Short mmCIF file of C-alpha atoms and ligand atoms in Angstrom, two decimals:
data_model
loop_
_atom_site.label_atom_id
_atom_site.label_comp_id
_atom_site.label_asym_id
_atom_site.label_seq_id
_atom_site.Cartn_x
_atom_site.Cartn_y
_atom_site.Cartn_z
CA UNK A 1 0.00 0.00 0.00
CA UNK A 2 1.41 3.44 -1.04
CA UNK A 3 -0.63 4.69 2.29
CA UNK A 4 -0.49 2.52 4.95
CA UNK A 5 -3.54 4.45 6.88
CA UNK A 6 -7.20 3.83 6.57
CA UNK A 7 -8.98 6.92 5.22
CA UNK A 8 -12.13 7.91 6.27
CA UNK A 9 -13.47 8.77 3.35
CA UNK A 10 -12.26 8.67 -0.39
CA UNK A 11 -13.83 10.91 -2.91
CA UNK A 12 -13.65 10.04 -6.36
CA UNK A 13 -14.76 12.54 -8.75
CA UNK A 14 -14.12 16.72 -9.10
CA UNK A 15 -17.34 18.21 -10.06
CA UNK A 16 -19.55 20.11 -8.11
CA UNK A 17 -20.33 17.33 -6.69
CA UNK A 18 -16.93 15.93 -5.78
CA UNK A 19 -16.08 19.36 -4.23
CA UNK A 20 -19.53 19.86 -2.13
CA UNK A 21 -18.79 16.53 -0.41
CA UNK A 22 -14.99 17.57 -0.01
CA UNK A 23 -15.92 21.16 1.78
CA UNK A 24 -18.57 18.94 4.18
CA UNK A 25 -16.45 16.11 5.41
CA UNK A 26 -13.69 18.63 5.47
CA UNK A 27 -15.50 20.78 7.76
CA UNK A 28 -16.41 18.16 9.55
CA UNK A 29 -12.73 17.17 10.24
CA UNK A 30 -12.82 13.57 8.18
CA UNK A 31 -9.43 14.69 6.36
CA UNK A 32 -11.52 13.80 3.22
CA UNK A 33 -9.22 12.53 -0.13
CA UNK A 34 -10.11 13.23 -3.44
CA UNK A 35 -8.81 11.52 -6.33
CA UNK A 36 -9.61 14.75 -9.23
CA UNK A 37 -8.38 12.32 -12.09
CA UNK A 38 -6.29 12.88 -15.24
CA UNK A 39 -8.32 13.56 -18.07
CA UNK A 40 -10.69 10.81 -16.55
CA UNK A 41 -13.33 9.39 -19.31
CA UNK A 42 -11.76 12.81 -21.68
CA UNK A 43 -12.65 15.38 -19.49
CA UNK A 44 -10.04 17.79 -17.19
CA UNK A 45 -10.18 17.68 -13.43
CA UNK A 46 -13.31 20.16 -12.54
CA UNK A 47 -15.82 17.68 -14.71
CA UNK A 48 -18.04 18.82 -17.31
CA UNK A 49 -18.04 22.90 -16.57
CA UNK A 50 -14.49 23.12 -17.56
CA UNK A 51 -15.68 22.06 -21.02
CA UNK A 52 -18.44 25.22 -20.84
CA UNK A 53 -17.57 29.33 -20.82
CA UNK A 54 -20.29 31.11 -18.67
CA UNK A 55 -22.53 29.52 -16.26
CA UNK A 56 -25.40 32.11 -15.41
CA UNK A 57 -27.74 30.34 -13.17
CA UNK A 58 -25.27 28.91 -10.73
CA UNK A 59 -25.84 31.06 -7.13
CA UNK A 60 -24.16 33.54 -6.07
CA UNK A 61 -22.72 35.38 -9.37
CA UNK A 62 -25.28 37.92 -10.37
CA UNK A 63 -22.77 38.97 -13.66
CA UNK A 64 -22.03 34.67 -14.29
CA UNK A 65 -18.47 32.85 -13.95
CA UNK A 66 -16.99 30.95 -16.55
CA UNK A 67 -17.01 27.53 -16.08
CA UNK A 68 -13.24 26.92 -15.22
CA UNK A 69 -12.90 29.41 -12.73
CA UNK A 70 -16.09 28.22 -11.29
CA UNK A 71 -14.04 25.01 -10.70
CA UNK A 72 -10.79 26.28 -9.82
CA UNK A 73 -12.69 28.35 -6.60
CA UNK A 74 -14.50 24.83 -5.41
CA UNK A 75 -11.24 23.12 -6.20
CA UNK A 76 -9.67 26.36 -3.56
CA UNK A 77 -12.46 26.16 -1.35
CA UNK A 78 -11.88 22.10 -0.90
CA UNK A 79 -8.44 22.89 0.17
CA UNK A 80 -9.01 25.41 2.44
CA UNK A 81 -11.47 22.96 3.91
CA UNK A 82 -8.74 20.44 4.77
CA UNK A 83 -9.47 17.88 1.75
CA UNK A 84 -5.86 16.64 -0.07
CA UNK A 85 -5.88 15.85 -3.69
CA UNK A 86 -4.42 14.00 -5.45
CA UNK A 87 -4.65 14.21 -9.44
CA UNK A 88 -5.28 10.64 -10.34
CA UNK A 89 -7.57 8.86 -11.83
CA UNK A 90 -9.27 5.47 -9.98
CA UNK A 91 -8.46 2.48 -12.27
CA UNK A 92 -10.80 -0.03 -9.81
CA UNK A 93 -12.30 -0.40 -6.41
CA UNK A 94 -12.98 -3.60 -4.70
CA UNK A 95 -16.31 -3.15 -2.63
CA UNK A 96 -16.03 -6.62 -1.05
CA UNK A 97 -13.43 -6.16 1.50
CA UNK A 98 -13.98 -3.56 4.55
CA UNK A 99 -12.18 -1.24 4.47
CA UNK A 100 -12.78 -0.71 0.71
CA UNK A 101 -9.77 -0.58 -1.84
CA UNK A 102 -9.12 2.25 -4.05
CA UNK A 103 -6.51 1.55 -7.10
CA UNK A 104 -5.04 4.43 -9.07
CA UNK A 105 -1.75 3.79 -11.38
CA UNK A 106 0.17 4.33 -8.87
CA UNK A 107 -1.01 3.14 -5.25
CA UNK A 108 -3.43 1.42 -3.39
CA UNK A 109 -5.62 3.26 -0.42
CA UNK A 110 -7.90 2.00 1.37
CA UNK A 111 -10.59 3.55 3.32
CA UNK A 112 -14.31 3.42 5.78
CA UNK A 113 -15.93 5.00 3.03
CA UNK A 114 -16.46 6.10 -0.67
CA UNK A 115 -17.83 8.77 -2.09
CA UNK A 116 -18.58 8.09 -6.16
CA UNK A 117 -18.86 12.03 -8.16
CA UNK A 118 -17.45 10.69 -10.82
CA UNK A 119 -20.36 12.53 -13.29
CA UNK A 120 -21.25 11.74 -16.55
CA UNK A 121 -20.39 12.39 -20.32
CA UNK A 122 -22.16 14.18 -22.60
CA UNK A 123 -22.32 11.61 -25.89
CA UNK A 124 -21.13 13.72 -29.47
CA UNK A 125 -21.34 12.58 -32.72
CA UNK A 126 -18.02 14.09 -33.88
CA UNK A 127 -19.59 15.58 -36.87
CA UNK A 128 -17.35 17.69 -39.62
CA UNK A 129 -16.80 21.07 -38.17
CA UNK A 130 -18.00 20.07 -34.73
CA UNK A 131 -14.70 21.23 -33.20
CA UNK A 132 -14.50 24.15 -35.10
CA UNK A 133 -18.33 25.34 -33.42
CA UNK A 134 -17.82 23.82 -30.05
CA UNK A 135 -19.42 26.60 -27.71
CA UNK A 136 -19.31 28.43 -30.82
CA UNK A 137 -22.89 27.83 -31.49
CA UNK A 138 -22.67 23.96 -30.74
CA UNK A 139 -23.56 22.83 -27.15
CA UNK A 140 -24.57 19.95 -25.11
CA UNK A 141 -26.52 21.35 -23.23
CA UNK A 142 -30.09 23.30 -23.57
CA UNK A 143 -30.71 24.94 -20.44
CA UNK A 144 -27.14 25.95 -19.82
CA UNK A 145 -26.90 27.92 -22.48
CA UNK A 146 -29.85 28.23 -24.12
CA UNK A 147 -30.69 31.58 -23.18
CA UNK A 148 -27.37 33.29 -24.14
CA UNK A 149 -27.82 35.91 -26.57
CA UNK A 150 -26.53 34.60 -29.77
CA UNK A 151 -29.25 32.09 -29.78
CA UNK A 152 -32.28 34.42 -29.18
CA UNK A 153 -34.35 34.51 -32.24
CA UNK A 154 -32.41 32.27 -34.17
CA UNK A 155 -32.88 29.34 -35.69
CA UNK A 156 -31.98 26.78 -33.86
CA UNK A 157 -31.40 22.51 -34.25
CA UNK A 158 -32.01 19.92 -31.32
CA UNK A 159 -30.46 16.03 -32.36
CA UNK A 160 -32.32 13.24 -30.91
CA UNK A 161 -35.51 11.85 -30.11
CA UNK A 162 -35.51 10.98 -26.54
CA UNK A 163 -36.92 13.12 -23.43
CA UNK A 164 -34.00 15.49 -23.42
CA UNK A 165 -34.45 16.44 -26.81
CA UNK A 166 -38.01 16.87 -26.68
CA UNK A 167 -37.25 18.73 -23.22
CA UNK A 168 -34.50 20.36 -24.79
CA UNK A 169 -36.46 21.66 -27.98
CA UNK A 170 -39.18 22.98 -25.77
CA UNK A 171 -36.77 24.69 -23.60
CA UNK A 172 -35.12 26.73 -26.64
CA UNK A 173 -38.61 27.48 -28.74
CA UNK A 174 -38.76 29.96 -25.60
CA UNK A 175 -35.78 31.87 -27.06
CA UNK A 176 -35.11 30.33 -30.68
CA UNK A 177 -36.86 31.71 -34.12
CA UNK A 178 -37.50 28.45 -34.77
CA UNK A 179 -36.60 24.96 -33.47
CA UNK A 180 -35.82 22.05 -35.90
CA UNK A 181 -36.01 18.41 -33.82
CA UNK A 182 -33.39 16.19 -36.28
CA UNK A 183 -34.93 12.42 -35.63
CA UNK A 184 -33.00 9.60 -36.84
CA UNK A 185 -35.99 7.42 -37.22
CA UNK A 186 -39.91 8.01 -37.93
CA UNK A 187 -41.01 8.00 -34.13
CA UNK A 188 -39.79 9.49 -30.86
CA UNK A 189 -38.17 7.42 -28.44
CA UNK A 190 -39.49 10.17 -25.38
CA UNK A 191 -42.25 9.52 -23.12
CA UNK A 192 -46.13 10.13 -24.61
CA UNK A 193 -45.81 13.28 -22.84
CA UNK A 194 -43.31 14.80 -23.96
CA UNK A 195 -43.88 14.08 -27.54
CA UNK A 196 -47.29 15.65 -26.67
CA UNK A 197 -45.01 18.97 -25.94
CA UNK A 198 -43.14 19.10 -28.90
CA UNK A 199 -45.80 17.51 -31.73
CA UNK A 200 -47.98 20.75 -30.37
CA UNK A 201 -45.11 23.42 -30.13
CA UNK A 202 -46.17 25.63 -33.25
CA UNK A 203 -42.02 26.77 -33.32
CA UNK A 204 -40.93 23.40 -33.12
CA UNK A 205 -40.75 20.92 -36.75
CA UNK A 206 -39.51 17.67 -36.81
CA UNK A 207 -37.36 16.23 -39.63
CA UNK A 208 -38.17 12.11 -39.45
CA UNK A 209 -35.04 9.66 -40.78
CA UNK A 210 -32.95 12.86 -40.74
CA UNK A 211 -29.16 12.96 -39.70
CA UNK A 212 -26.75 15.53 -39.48
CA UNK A 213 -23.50 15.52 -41.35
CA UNK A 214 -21.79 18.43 -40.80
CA UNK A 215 -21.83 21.56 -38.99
CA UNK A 216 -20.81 24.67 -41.26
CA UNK A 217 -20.16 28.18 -40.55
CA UNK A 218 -17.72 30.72 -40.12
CA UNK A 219 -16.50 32.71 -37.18
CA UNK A 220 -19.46 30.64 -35.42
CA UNK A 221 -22.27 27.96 -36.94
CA UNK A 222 -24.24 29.11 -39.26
CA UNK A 223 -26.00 25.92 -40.47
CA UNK A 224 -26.04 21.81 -40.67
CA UNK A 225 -26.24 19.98 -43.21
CA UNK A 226 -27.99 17.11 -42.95
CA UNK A 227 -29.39 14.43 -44.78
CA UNK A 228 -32.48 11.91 -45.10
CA UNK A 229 -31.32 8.65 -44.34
CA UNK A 230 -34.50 7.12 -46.27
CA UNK A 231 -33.92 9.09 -49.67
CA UNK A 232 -30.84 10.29 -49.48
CA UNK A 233 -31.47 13.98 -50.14
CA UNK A 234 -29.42 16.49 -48.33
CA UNK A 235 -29.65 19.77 -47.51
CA UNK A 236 -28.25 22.97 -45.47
CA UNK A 237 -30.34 24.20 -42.34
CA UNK A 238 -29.64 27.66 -41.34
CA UNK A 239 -28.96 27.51 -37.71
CA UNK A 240 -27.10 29.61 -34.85
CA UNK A 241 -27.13 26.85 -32.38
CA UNK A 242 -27.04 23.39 -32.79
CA UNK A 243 -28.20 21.11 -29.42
CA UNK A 244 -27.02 17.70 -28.90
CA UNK A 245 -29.09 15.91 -26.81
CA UNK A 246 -28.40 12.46 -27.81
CA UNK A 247 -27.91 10.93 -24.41
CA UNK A 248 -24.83 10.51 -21.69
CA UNK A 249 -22.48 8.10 -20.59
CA UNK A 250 -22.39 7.48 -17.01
CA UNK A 251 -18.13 7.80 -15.22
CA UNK A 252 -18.55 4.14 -14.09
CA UNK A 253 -16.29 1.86 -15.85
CA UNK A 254 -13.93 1.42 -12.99
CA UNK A 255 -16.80 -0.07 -11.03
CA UNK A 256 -16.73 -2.99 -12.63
CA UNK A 257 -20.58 -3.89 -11.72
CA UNK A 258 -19.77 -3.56 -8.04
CA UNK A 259 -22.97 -1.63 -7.80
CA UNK A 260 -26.01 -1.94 -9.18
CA UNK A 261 -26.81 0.59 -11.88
CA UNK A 262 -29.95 0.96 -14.28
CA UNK A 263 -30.09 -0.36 -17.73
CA UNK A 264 -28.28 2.94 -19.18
CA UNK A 265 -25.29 2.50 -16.38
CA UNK A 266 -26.58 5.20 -14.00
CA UNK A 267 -25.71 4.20 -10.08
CA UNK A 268 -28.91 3.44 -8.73
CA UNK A 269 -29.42 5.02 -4.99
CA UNK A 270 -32.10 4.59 -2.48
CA UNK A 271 -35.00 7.44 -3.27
CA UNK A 272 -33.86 10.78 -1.07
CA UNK A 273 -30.54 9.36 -0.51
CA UNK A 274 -26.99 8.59 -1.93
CA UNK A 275 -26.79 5.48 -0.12
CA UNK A 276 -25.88 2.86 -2.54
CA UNK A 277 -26.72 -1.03 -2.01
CA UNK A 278 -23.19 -1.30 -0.22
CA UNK A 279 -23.34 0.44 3.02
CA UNK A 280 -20.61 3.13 3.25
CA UNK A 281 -20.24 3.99 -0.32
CA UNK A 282 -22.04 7.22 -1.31
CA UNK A 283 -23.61 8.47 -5.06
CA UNK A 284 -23.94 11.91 -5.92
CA UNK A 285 -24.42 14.44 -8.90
CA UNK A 286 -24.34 13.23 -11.99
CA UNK A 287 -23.39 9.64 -12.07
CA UNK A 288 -27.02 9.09 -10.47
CA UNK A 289 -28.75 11.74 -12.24
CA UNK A 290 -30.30 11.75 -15.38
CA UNK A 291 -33.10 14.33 -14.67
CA UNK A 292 -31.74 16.96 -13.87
CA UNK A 293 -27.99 17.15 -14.59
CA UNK A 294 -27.32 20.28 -13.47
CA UNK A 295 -24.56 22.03 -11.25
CA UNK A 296 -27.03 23.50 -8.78
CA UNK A 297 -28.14 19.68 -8.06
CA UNK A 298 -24.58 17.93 -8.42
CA UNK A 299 -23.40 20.07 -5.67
CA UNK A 300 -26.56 19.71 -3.69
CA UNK A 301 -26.37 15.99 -3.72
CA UNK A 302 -22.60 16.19 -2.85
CA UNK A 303 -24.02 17.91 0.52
CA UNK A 304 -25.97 15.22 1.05
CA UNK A 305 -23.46 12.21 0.24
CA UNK A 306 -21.26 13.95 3.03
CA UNK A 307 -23.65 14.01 5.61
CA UNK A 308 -24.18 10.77 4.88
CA UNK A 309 -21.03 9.73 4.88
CA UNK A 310 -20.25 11.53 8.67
CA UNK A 311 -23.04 9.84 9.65
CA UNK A 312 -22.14 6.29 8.36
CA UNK A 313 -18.99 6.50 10.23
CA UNK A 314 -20.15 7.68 13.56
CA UNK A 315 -22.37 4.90 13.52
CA UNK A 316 -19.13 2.53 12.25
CA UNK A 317 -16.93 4.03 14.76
CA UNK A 318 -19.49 3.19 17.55
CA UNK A 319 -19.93 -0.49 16.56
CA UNK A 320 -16.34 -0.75 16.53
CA UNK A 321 -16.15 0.05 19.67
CA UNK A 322 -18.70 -1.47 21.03
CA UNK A 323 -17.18 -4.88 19.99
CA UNK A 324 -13.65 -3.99 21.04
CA UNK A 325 -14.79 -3.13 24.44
CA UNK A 326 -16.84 -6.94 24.39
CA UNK A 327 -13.06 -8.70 23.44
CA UNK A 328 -11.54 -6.89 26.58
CA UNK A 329 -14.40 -7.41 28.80
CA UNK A 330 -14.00 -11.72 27.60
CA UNK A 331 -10.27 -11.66 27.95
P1 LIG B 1 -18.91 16.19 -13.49
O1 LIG B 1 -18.93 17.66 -13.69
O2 LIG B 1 -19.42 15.31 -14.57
O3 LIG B 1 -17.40 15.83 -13.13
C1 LIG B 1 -16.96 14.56 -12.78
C2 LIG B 1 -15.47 14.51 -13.09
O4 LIG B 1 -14.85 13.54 -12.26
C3 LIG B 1 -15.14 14.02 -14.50
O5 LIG B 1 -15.36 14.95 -15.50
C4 LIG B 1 -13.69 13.65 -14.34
O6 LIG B 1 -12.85 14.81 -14.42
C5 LIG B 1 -13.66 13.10 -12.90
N1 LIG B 1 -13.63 11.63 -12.93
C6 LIG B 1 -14.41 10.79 -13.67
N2 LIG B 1 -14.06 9.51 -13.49
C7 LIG B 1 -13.04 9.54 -12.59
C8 LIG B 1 -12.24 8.52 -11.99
N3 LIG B 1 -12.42 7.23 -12.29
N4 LIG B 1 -11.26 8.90 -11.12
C9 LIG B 1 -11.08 10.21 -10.81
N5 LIG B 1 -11.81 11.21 -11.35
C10 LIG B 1 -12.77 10.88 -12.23
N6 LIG B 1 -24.94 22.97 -15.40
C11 LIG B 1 -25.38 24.13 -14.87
O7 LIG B 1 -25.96 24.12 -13.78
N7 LIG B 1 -25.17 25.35 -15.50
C12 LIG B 1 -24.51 25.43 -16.68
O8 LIG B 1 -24.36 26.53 -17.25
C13 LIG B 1 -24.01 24.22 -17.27
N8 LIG B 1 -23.35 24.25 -18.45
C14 LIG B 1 -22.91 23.08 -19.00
C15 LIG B 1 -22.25 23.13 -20.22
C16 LIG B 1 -21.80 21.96 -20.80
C17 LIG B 1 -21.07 22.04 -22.13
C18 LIG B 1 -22.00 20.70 -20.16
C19 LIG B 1 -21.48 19.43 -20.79
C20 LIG B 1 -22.67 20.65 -18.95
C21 LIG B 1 -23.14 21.83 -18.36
N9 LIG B 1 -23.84 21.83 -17.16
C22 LIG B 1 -24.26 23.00 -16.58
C23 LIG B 1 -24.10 20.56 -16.43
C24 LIG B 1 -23.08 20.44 -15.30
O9 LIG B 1 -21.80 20.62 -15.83
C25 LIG B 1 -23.18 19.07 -14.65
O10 LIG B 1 -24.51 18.84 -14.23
C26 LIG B 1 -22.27 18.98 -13.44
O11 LIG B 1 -20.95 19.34 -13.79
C27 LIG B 1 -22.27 17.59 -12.86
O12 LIG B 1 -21.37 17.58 -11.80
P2 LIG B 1 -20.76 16.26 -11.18
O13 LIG B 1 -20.10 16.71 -9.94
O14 LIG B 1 -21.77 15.19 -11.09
O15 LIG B 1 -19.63 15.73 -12.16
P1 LIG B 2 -32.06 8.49 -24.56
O1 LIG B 2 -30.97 7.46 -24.64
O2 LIG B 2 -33.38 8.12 -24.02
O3 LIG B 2 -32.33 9.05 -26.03
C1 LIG B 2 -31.27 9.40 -26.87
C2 LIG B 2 -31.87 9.80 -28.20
O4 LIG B 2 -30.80 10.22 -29.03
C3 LIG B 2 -32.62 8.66 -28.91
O5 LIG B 2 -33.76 9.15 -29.56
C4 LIG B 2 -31.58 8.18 -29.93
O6 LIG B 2 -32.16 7.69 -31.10
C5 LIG B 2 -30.86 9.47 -30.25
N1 LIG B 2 -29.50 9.22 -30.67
C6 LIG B 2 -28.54 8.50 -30.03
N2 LIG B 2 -27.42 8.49 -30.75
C7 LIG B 2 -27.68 9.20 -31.87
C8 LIG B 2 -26.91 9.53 -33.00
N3 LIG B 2 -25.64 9.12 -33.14
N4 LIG B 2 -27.48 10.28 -33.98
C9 LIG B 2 -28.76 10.71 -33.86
N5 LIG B 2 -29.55 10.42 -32.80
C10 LIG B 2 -29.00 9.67 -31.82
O7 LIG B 2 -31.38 9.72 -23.79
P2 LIG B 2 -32.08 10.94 -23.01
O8 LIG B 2 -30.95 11.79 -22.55
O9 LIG B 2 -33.13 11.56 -23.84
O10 LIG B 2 -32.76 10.26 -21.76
C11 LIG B 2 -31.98 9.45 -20.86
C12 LIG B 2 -32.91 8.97 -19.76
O11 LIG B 2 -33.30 10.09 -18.94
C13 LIG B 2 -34.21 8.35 -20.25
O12 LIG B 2 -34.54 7.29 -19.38
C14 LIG B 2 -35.22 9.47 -20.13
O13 LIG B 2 -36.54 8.99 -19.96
C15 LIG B 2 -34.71 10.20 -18.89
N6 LIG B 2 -35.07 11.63 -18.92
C16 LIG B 2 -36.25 12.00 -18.35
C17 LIG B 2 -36.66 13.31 -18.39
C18 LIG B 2 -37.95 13.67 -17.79
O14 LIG B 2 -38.66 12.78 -17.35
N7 LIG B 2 -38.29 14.94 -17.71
C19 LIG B 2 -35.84 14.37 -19.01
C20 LIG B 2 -34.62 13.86 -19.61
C21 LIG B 2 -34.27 12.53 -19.55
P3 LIG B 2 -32.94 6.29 -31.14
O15 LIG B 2 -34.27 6.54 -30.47
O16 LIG B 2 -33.03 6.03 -32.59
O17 LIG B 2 -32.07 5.32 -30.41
#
C-alpha cells in the first residue's frame, strides 16, 4: 500500500459534486481525499463545466463565472477545507473487502468509506466542423446555455428523439426563431408526454429519418447539413445553435458492476438518498442523475453524500467500539 492508513473517506470525482462533499467532510474534520483524475473518461479535473464558458444560473454570481474558474474556486475552497488531492484517476475499487480498496496507477488506499462524483459524459457525434463550433454555437446542453444571446431569435437545431431532446427543444422554442427536432428514425423514443409537448409546439418541426452531417459556418455555426437517411437527399439548415441531446455516458467503468446501476449505467441510490446497495459507499451528482444534470443539483447531492457519509462513520466508529470493548471485557 502506497498509504499505509485507513482513510475515512475517499472521494472520487471533481465536479460540483466531488467538491460539495470535499468542503462537508472537510469541515467536519474527516481529512476527506479526493482523487480529481487525469483527463478521466476525456474530461479535465473540474468535470463537465471546464468544457463550458459562462454559467449564469449557478448562485451567487449575479454577472455569471466561466465555467473553469467556477471550478478552480471549489477546487480552492476544498483545500481550504482540509481535503488533499491528489490528481489521479481510480483504475478499480474492490467493494467486497472492509475497508474498501481504491486503485489508481500508482497506489493502493484503502478507506471506511467512498464517495462516487465521478459525473457523466455528454455523448457527441463528432460531426465535420464540430470542433471548429464547439461553444461556438454547438452545445450539449439546452438549459445551460440556451438563453445566451446569440441564440435568441435564431434558428436553432435539437439532435435526438428521446426526453431530453423533446425537453431540450421545448426549452429553446422559448428563445429560438424556430426549433428544428433532427430524428433519426420516424417515431420518438421520449415519453407520450413529452412528444405531446413538442408535436404541439407551433415553433418546433420535426425532420423524421434525418441525420446531421456536418456543422458549417464561419466565425461561429451558421448551419447543418444534414441528410435523409431514407432518400438520401441532403440539404443545409440555417442555424445559430445546434443542441445535442443524444444521451450521456455514465463515469462508471472502474466499477466494474460492483454496484447496481440501471439499464443505461446510471448508479442506482435509495429514493432521497446517496446510499448505494453497499453500506458506506455514497452516489452523488451526476453519475445518479439523469433528470436533472445540473450544477445547482450535483453540488446539492454532494451535501448530502457527506452528511451521509459523517453519519455512516459515527455509527461505524461506535460499533467498533462497542465490539472492542466486548473482546476486553472476555479476555
Ligand atoms: P462532473 O462535472 O461530470 O465531473 C466529474 C469529473 O470527475 C469528471 O469529468 C472527471 O474529471 C472526474 N472523474 C471521472 N471519473 C473519474 C475517476 N475514475 N477517477 C477520478 N476522477 C474521475 N450545469 C449548470 O448548472 N449550469 C450550466 O451553465 C451548465 N453548463 C454546462 C455546459 C456543458 C457544455 C456541459 C457538458 C454541462 C453543463 N452543465 C451546466 C451541467 C453540469 O456541468 C453538470 O450537471 C455537473 O458538472 C455535474 O457535476 P458532477 O459533480 O456530477 O460531475
Ligand atoms: P435516450 O438514450 O433516451 O435518447 C437518446 C436519443 O438520441 C434517442 O432518440 C436516440 O435515437 C438518439 N440518438 C442517439 N445516438 C444518436 C446519433 N448518433 N445520432 C442521432 N440520434 C441519436 O437519452 P435521453 O438523454 O433523452 O434520456 C436518458 C434517460 O433520462 C431516459 O430514461 C429518459 O426517460 C430520462 N429523462 C427523463 C426526463 C424527464 O422525465 N423529464 C428528461 C430527460 C431525460 P434512437 O431513439 O433512434 O435510439
Amino acid at each position: 500500500m502506497s498509504d499505509q492508513s485507513v482513510e475515512n473517506v475517499i472521494i472520487v470525482g471533481s465536479g460540483p459534486a466531488a467538491h460539495t462533499a470535499a468542503v462537508y467532510t472537510g469541515r467536519a474534520e474527516l481529512r476527506p481525499l479526493l482523487f480529481e483524475g487525469f483527463m478521466a473518461g476525456g474530461v479535465a479535473a473540474g468535470g463537465q463545466l471546464t468544457t463550458t464558458t459562462e454559467v449564469e444560473n449557478y448562485p451567487g454570481f449575479p454577472d455569471g463565472i466561466s465555467g473553469p474558474e467556477l471550478m478552480d474556486r471549489m477546487r480552492a475552497q476544498s483545500l481550504a477545507c482540509g481535503a488533499r488531492i491528489k490528481t489521479e484517476t481510480v483504475e478499480r475499487v474492490d467493494l467486497s473487502v472492509r475497508p474498501f480498496v481504491v486503485y489508481t496507477a500508482t497506489g493502493e488506499y484503502s478507506s471506511e468509506s467512498l464517495i462516487i462524483a465521478t459525473g457523466a459524459t455528454a455523448k457527441r457525434l463528432a460531426l465535420p466542423g464540430e470542433e471548429s463550433y464547439w461553444q461556438k454555437g454547438i452545445s450539449a446542453c439546452a438549459v445551460c446555455d440556451g438563453a445566451l444571446p446569440i441564440f435568441r431569435n435564431k434558428p436553432l437545431i435539437v439532435i435526438g428523439g428521446g426526453d431530453s431532446a423533446c425537453e431540450e427543444a421545448s426549452y429553446l422554442s422559448k428563445y429560438g426563431s424556430t426549433v428544428t427536432l433532427l430524428v433519426r428514425r420516424d417515431v420518438l423514443r421520449a415519453s407520450k408526454a413529452m412528444q405531446h409537448r413538442v408535436l404541439n409546439d407551433p415553433k418546433i418541426t420535426i425532420l423524421w429519418n434525418t441525420e446531421a452531417e456536418e456543422a458549417v459556418g464561419e466565425a461561429a455555426l451558421t448551419g447543418v447539413r444534414v441528410r435523409n437517411n431514407r432518400t438520401g437527399d441532403e440539404q443545409v439548415l440555417e442555424a445559430s445553435g445546434l443542441f445535442y441531446a443524444i444521451g450521456h455516458q455514465p463515469n462508471t467503468e472502474f466499477l466494474e458492476s460492483q454496484l447496481p446501476t440501471d439499464e443505461t449505467g446510471y448508479v442506482i441510490t435509495e429514493s432521497d438518498s446517496t446510499r448505494t446497495s453497499v453500506a458506506g459507499v455514497f452516489a452523488c451528482g451526476d453519475v445518479k442523475d439523469k433528470v436533472f444534470r445540473q450544477a445547482v443539483t450535483a453540488a446539492g447531492s454532494g451535501c448530502m453524500a457527506a452528511l451521509e457519509a459523517e453519519h455512516y462513520l459515527v455509527d461505524l466508529k461506535s460499533v467498533q467500539r462497542d465490539t472492542v470493548s466486548q473482546i476486553e471485557g472476555k479476555t
